[in-house]
Every structure is written in structure tokens, then in C-alpha cells.
């Protein structure tokens, strides 16, 4: 393995982990409501920008990070309560359009609250690259990978072992039956927005020291996360993680070996290819519904 | 009176499905509801569980007005339904399905309930780790009934428990219904198998295009010429 390949792989894994967090957010909301939440990218932006502001205000990371995540989660809950919930009973397409509107609104609001500049966030633990097999990795990348791994483990524990997690899975599988056993499916939807927003914010905070952040960082990241979710199969947790990593690696490889001009195109080529040839993705449920 | 339904109306869009239903169920009774496809049987049960909107009328359960109560509140009060077509959580294990049945009950009640359900349906115990979707139709029906029992029902709504099952399994399911009745569970039973339903029922209602057209004791309706002709194929 050449050092160059190793370098692309490490970079790809880092970016891919971020996409995976976004894709998990898409999948959790999709499972609860069959809605694709196009405001998912804005949670990333809110997390990153809030962390920048809070640390600039002198708060230590240990305080600023949880606060930034909480802020994004609150925005997620508010989005469900005031934009999605009132349209309960509307078609899924209507709800998806609502989330698109919400994302434009949140982006505009962020531009007013903050500004249009790029903001750096200080790396959590320094920026001295660490050498691995001829390649180097930033300490922040290790944070990205480590935290993503921890979140994936925590989520699989939550959905596999806790009653609330199982109730959320049950709701996604059969909403009617879930209501009949007494699961409050509106609460499940509410929670899923909060959880997805928190995941998005974590992704935004993790990546901000590497790529900088700004009011419109959510547009591209949201689309990439969506592509990862589609690739893995919407609604599949495993699929979201694999889809995110594959997309991240494919992107950095093509940027490295072909041309970085095509980097962003990869995600869209993948969306099209999956929709044409494998509509349910790598791990998605076969068949499914027509829209 | 445990359940009292007065003038209940419900519609799908502009098409009325229930046109003023009056039904009563006393504590400990097994009441059957028979009628042709599309008569509104399933709609009535769904309205009783709060998952089908009603446009007029009242539903009282043990004195409390639950006409507009949320589904989970009704389950908490003890109105629990075994839905048509079983509706098990396919990818989840048999035991998780049962555990979710007791979603609103305490951990201790759930543990006790699971033992009770396994005693009633031993086959579920041997398949406890398997995904519910891998069970046969009859086993899924048992699971659906077990899941409802986990919620400690005061009034059990059974929608078409024998639908799509082989005759031997139908017998088995009705044996369970009789056992539940013997254990003094109050049951409101809908079944297309009118003969079997009327045979186990204390009382029954006949539903036609959204209206109750006949009511009486089970044996009475079994002997009724109109019922014989329309539903028993005699």
C-alpha cells in the first residue's frame, strides 16, 4: 500500500464518518415518519457555528460542545413541533417540502445571527499530525473517528437493548400496531427529530476544526449525507455507516487519483446510480412503496 | 356497563363507514360482531382503539368518556386490540414483540406477563429469539394475541383472529378465546367465521353497511333465519 493511498484512505474515512453521522440522522427521521428531512444539514451548521460562538465567548470545550449540541437538538425539536407536527396527516411529499423550506429559513436566520464568513474552530487536542504508515493523520481526525464509533455503538445499544429504542423501531416497522400497543407515535417522531439534530450537531462540531464552518456549510454536507443514506439504504443504521464511509473514501480517492474538480460530483453520481440500479440501497428493505 | 357506544359515526373521506352505531359490552361478557366484508366491523374496532377518527357519537369505557382519547391512553385504561392481519413487528424478535405489548406496564408486570403468555402458547417460548416475521400465520396470530395480553387488557378487542388460518388452527385460536373468557376477560370479537363467533358469544350484534341491524344472544342469532341465510350459508 503506497503512502499516498494510505493518506487518501485516512482522509476518506474521516470525511466518511461525518457523512455516516448525517446519514444516521436521515435514517432515524425516515424510520419514524418516512420523511426525508432536508434540514439535516442545517443541524450540522448550527452545531458548528454555535460551538464557534460559544468558544469565542470564552467557554471551555467541555461546556461549549454540550451546549451547542443541545441548541441544535432544541432547533430540531422546534422544527418538529412547529413545522412538521401541524401538518400531520399531510402527504410525505408535503412534509419533505416543509423540511426544505425549514432548511432555507434556518440558513437565512444563521446568516443574520452570525455572518457570511468562514469560521475556524480550534482543534480539540492540538494540530500536530501523527504519522501512520507513511501517511499522516490529524488528531482531530482521530476525534472524528473515535466519536463516530462511540455514537454508532451507543445507537446500536439504544435501538437493540432499550425499550424506547425498540419502540422507535416498532413504530417504523408498523405504525398502526405501535399505536395499538400504546406507543405514542407522535412522541417517537418528536424524539427522532431531537436525536437526529443532536447527531448532526456532533458531526458539525467534529468537522469544523478541519474544514472550517459557515452559515451555508449545511447545504453540501446535507446532500452528501443524503447520498450516503441512499447508498446504504434509507432507514438502515448499518447502511448509513457503510454508505457514509464508502462515499467518503470514493470522494477522496477520486479527488486524489482523478481530479479534485470531480470530488463533489461523486455523491451525485452515486445517488443517480443507486436510484437507477439498486433503489433500495446496500442494506435497505427490498421492494417498498411507490411515491 | 363496561363499554357503551352511542350513535358512533365515522367516515373515510366523504364515504360513511359507520352510521350511528349503538353497542354495549358488560364486564365479563364475550360479545361478537358479525357482518359481511365492508360492513364496518374493523372500522368500529379501530374507532374504539382511537386509531380511526369519529365524526359523531360517544364512547364510554367504565364510565369515562374516551371518545377523543389518544390510543395510548385507551391502552393504559385497558382497551387493547388484536388487529386484523396480526400486524406483528416482523424484524423484531418474538420476545421483543411481547415486551412491547407491555410498553405501558411496569417491568415486573411485563416479566409476569411473558411467563403467562409462554404458558398459554408454548410454541412462542421455543421461538422467542426468532424474528416475528419468520413465524407461521397461526404462530403470528398467537403472538398478536399474546402481545395484546401483555398490556393487561380489561376489554380485549379481537379483529378477525381466525382469518386466513387452516381449520385446525382456527379451532386452536377459538379454544384460546374460550380460555380467555373462562379467565373472565371481557372480549369484543369480530370474525368472518360467524358460526364459530356466535357459538362462543354471550351476545352478538349483526352489522350491515355501517348499521347494527340485529342483536341478541349468541344461540338466538345462530337460530335466526335471517342470520342463517346471510352469514351461515344455510
PDB file of C-alpha atoms in Angstrom, chain B residues 70-214:
ATOM      1  CA  UNK B  70     -55.420   9.148  22.329  1.00  0.00           C
ATOM      2  CA  UNK B  71     -54.712   5.491  21.500  1.00  0.00           C
ATOM      3  CA  UNK B  72     -52.064   5.133  24.205  1.00  0.00           C
ATOM      4  CA  UNK B  73     -54.428   6.467  26.855  1.00  0.00           C
ATOM      5  CA  UNK B  74     -57.003   3.805  25.923  1.00  0.00           C
ATOM      6  CA  UNK B  75     -54.376   1.076  26.181  1.00  0.00           C
ATOM      7  CA  UNK B  76     -53.471   2.424  29.619  1.00  0.00           C
ATOM      8  CA  UNK B  77     -57.136   2.167  30.640  1.00  0.00           C
ATOM      9  CA  UNK B  78     -57.237  -1.426  29.398  1.00  0.00           C
ATOM     10  CA  UNK B  79     -58.836  -1.206  25.939  1.00  0.00           C
ATOM     11  CA  UNK B  80     -56.438  -3.373  23.934  1.00  0.00           C
ATOM     12  CA  UNK B  81     -56.797  -4.607  20.386  1.00  0.00           C
ATOM     13  CA  UNK B  82     -55.504  -7.594  18.446  1.00  0.00           C
ATOM     14  CA  UNK B  83     -55.602  -6.067  14.967  1.00  0.00           C
ATOM     15  CA  UNK B  84     -56.765  -7.691  11.773  1.00  0.00           C
ATOM     16  CA  UNK B  85     -53.909  -9.333   9.883  1.00  0.00           C
ATOM     17  CA  UNK B  86     -51.860  -9.810  13.108  1.00  0.00           C
ATOM     18  CA  UNK B  87     -49.558  -6.799  12.458  1.00  0.00           C
ATOM     19  CA  UNK B  88     -46.625  -8.216  14.372  1.00  0.00           C
ATOM     20  CA  UNK B  89     -43.345  -6.286  14.338  1.00  0.00           C
ATOM     21  CA  UNK B  90     -41.693  -8.530  11.736  1.00  0.00           C
ATOM     22  CA  UNK B  91     -37.993  -7.735  12.146  1.00  0.00           C
ATOM     23  CA  UNK B  92     -38.144  -7.743  15.966  1.00  0.00           C
ATOM     24  CA  UNK B  93     -37.843 -10.959  17.951  1.00  0.00           C
ATOM     25  CA  UNK B  94     -40.861 -12.750  19.370  1.00  0.00           C
ATOM     26  CA  UNK B  95     -39.831 -11.736  22.872  1.00  0.00           C
ATOM     27  CA  UNK B  96     -39.368  -8.080  21.872  1.00  0.00           C
ATOM     28  CA  UNK B  97     -42.845  -8.112  20.343  1.00  0.00           C
ATOM     29  CA  UNK B  98     -44.250  -9.348  23.636  1.00  0.00           C
ATOM     30  CA  UNK B  99     -42.165  -6.897  25.644  1.00  0.00           C
ATOM     31  CA  UNK B 100     -43.511  -4.036  23.526  1.00  0.00           C
ATOM     32  CA  UNK B 101     -47.024  -5.274  24.225  1.00  0.00           C
ATOM     33  CA  UNK B 102     -46.361  -4.267  27.827  1.00  0.00           C
ATOM     34  CA  UNK B 103     -44.905  -0.915  26.758  1.00  0.00           C
ATOM     35  CA  UNK B 104     -47.110   0.957  29.227  1.00  0.00           C
ATOM     36  CA  UNK B 105     -46.792  -1.595  32.022  1.00  0.00           C
ATOM     37  CA  UNK B 106     -44.110  -1.933  34.647  1.00  0.00           C
ATOM     38  CA  UNK B 107     -41.051  -4.155  34.263  1.00  0.00           C
ATOM     39  CA  UNK B 108     -42.450  -6.565  36.847  1.00  0.00           C
ATOM     40  CA  UNK B 109     -45.833  -6.761  35.112  1.00  0.00           C
ATOM     41  CA  UNK B 110     -44.068  -7.411  31.810  1.00  0.00           C
ATOM     42  CA  UNK B 111     -41.941 -10.230  33.261  1.00  0.00           C
ATOM     43  CA  UNK B 112     -45.026 -11.832  34.771  1.00  0.00           C
ATOM     44  CA  UNK B 113     -46.974 -11.348  31.549  1.00  0.00           C
ATOM     45  CA  UNK B 114     -44.318 -13.007  29.415  1.00  0.00           C
ATOM     46  CA  UNK B 115     -44.392 -16.120  31.611  1.00  0.00           C
ATOM     47  CA  UNK B 116     -48.178 -16.215  31.316  1.00  0.00           C
ATOM     48  CA  UNK B 117     -48.123 -15.879  27.541  1.00  0.00           C
ATOM     49  CA  UNK B 118     -45.442 -18.572  27.216  1.00  0.00           C
ATOM     50  CA  UNK B 119     -47.549 -20.886  29.365  1.00  0.00           C
ATOM     51  CA  UNK B 120     -50.523 -20.244  27.099  1.00  0.00           C
ATOM     52  CA  UNK B 121     -48.579 -20.535  23.823  1.00  0.00           C
ATOM     53  CA  UNK B 122     -45.522 -22.755  24.466  1.00  0.00           C
ATOM     54  CA  UNK B 123     -44.511 -22.554  20.803  1.00  0.00           C
ATOM     55  CA  UNK B 124     -43.741 -18.855  21.271  1.00  0.00           C
ATOM     56  CA  UNK B 125     -41.288 -19.687  24.029  1.00  0.00           C
ATOM     57  CA  UNK B 126     -39.357 -22.073  21.806  1.00  0.00           C
ATOM     58  CA  UNK B 127     -39.157 -19.343  19.131  1.00  0.00           C
ATOM     59  CA  UNK B 128     -38.575 -16.420  21.468  1.00  0.00           C
ATOM     60  CA  UNK B 129     -35.337 -15.311  19.787  1.00  0.00           C
ATOM     61  CA  UNK B 130     -36.601 -15.617  16.215  1.00  0.00           C
ATOM     62  CA  UNK B 131     -37.873 -12.627  14.261  1.00  0.00           C
ATOM     63  CA  UNK B 132     -41.665 -12.461  14.398  1.00  0.00           C
ATOM     64  CA  UNK B 133     -41.822 -12.283  10.613  1.00  0.00           C
ATOM     65  CA  UNK B 134     -40.408 -15.812  10.373  1.00  0.00           C
ATOM     66  CA  UNK B 135     -43.348 -17.363  12.259  1.00  0.00           C
ATOM     67  CA  UNK B 136     -46.197 -19.163  10.504  1.00  0.00           C
ATOM     68  CA  UNK B 137     -49.570 -17.435  10.200  1.00  0.00           C
ATOM     69  CA  UNK B 138     -51.014 -19.321  13.159  1.00  0.00           C
ATOM     70  CA  UNK B 139     -47.998 -18.566  15.326  1.00  0.00           C
ATOM     71  CA  UNK B 140     -48.171 -14.905  14.358  1.00  0.00           C
ATOM     72  CA  UNK B 141     -51.812 -14.864  15.443  1.00  0.00           C
ATOM     73  CA  UNK B 142     -50.796 -16.344  18.783  1.00  0.00           C
ATOM     74  CA  UNK B 143     -48.067 -13.729  19.052  1.00  0.00           C
ATOM     75  CA  UNK B 144     -50.514 -10.937  18.258  1.00  0.00           C
ATOM     76  CA  UNK B 145     -52.875 -12.232  20.956  1.00  0.00           C
ATOM     77  CA  UNK B 146     -50.004 -12.681  23.384  1.00  0.00           C
ATOM     78  CA  UNK B 147     -48.789  -9.168  22.699  1.00  0.00           C
ATOM     79  CA  UNK B 148     -52.236  -7.772  23.467  1.00  0.00           C
ATOM     80  CA  UNK B 149     -52.461  -9.815  26.694  1.00  0.00           C
ATOM     81  CA  UNK B 150     -49.154  -8.279  27.782  1.00  0.00           C
ATOM     82  CA  UNK B 151     -50.961  -4.946  28.076  1.00  0.00           C
ATOM     83  CA  UNK B 152     -53.256  -6.452  30.766  1.00  0.00           C
ATOM     84  CA  UNK B 153     -56.485  -5.779  28.881  1.00  0.00           C
ATOM     85  CA  UNK B 154     -59.729  -5.132  30.736  1.00  0.00           C
ATOM     86  CA  UNK B 155     -61.506  -5.232  27.378  1.00  0.00           C
ATOM     87  CA  UNK B 156     -59.899  -7.227  24.570  1.00  0.00           C
ATOM     88  CA  UNK B 157     -60.856  -6.265  21.022  1.00  0.00           C
ATOM     89  CA  UNK B 158     -60.236  -9.205  18.702  1.00  0.00           C
ATOM     90  CA  UNK B 159     -60.347  -8.435  14.997  1.00  0.00           C
ATOM     91  CA  UNK B 160     -60.645 -11.480  12.722  1.00  0.00           C
ATOM     92  CA  UNK B 161     -58.443 -13.789  14.785  1.00  0.00           C
ATOM     93  CA  UNK B 162     -59.129 -16.768  12.517  1.00  0.00           C
ATOM     94  CA  UNK B 163     -58.661 -15.028   9.188  1.00  0.00           C
ATOM     95  CA  UNK B 164     -56.527 -16.964   6.733  1.00  0.00           C
ATOM     96  CA  UNK B 165     -55.848 -19.850   9.096  1.00  0.00           C
ATOM     97  CA  UNK B 166     -56.240 -23.587   8.455  1.00  0.00           C
ATOM     98  CA  UNK B 167     -59.326 -25.138  10.131  1.00  0.00           C
ATOM     99  CA  UNK B 168     -57.237 -26.875  12.766  1.00  0.00           C
ATOM    100  CA  UNK B 169     -55.621 -23.576  13.740  1.00  0.00           C
ATOM    101  CA  UNK B 170     -58.974 -21.816  13.743  1.00  0.00           C
ATOM    102  CA  UNK B 171     -60.087 -24.343  16.343  1.00  0.00           C
ATOM    103  CA  UNK B 172     -56.965 -23.680  18.359  1.00  0.00           C
ATOM    104  CA  UNK B 173     -57.490 -19.927  18.266  1.00  0.00           C
ATOM    105  CA  UNK B 174     -61.109 -20.269  19.340  1.00  0.00           C
ATOM    106  CA  UNK B 175     -60.004 -22.585  22.156  1.00  0.00           C
ATOM    107  CA  UNK B 176     -57.814 -19.688  23.322  1.00  0.00           C
ATOM    108  CA  UNK B 177     -60.744 -17.305  23.092  1.00  0.00           C
ATOM    109  CA  UNK B 178     -62.813 -19.659  25.259  1.00  0.00           C
ATOM    110  CA  UNK B 179     -59.940 -19.996  27.730  1.00  0.00           C
ATOM    111  CA  UNK B 180     -59.661 -16.206  27.978  1.00  0.00           C
ATOM    112  CA  UNK B 181     -63.380 -15.964  28.509  1.00  0.00           C
ATOM    113  CA  UNK B 182     -63.199 -18.603  31.223  1.00  0.00           C
ATOM    114  CA  UNK B 183     -60.498 -16.473  32.862  1.00  0.00           C
ATOM    115  CA  UNK B 184     -63.163 -13.708  32.892  1.00  0.00           C
ATOM    116  CA  UNK B 185     -61.572 -11.459  30.285  1.00  0.00           C
ATOM    117  CA  UNK B 186     -64.132  -9.228  28.632  1.00  0.00           C
ATOM    118  CA  UNK B 187     -63.953  -9.729  24.871  1.00  0.00           C
ATOM    119  CA  UNK B 188     -65.393  -7.948  21.854  1.00  0.00           C
ATOM    120  CA  UNK B 189     -64.875 -10.322  18.942  1.00  0.00           C
ATOM    121  CA  UNK B 190     -65.135  -9.646  15.224  1.00  0.00           C
ATOM    122  CA  UNK B 191     -64.923 -12.640  12.944  1.00  0.00           C
ATOM    123  CA  UNK B 192     -65.964 -13.561   9.450  1.00  0.00           C
ATOM    124  CA  UNK B 193     -66.433 -17.079  10.756  1.00  0.00           C
ATOM    125  CA  UNK B 194     -69.889 -16.156  12.022  1.00  0.00           C
ATOM    126  CA  UNK B 195     -70.807 -19.637  13.161  1.00  0.00           C
ATOM    127  CA  UNK B 196     -67.765 -20.030  15.410  1.00  0.00           C
ATOM    128  CA  UNK B 197     -68.075 -16.476  16.684  1.00  0.00           C
ATOM    129  CA  UNK B 198     -71.766 -16.809  17.552  1.00  0.00           C
ATOM    130  CA  UNK B 199     -71.145 -20.204  19.170  1.00  0.00           C
ATOM    131  CA  UNK B 200     -68.745 -18.757  21.746  1.00  0.00           C
ATOM    132  CA  UNK B 201     -70.525 -15.432  22.209  1.00  0.00           C
ATOM    133  CA  UNK B 202     -72.829 -14.487  25.064  1.00  0.00           C
ATOM    134  CA  UNK B 203     -74.373 -11.817  22.903  1.00  0.00           C
ATOM    135  CA  UNK B 204     -73.851 -10.600  19.380  1.00  0.00           C
ATOM    136  CA  UNK B 205     -74.556  -7.751  17.011  1.00  0.00           C
ATOM    137  CA  UNK B 206     -75.053  -8.024  13.262  1.00  0.00           C
ATOM    138  CA  UNK B 207     -73.604  -5.156  11.284  1.00  0.00           C
ATOM    139  CA  UNK B 208     -74.715  -4.220   7.778  1.00  0.00           C
ATOM    140  CA  UNK B 209     -73.309  -1.260   5.833  1.00  0.00           C
ATOM    141  CA  UNK B 210     -72.411   0.704   8.920  1.00  0.00           C
ATOM    142  CA  UNK B 211     -75.554  -0.002  10.951  1.00  0.00           C
ATOM    143  CA  UNK B 212     -76.485  -2.539  13.624  1.00  0.00           C
ATOM    144  CA  UNK B 213     -79.394  -4.455  12.090  1.00  0.00           C
ATOM    145  CA  UNK B 214     -79.822  -7.245  14.630  1.00  0.00           C
TER     146      UNK B 214
END
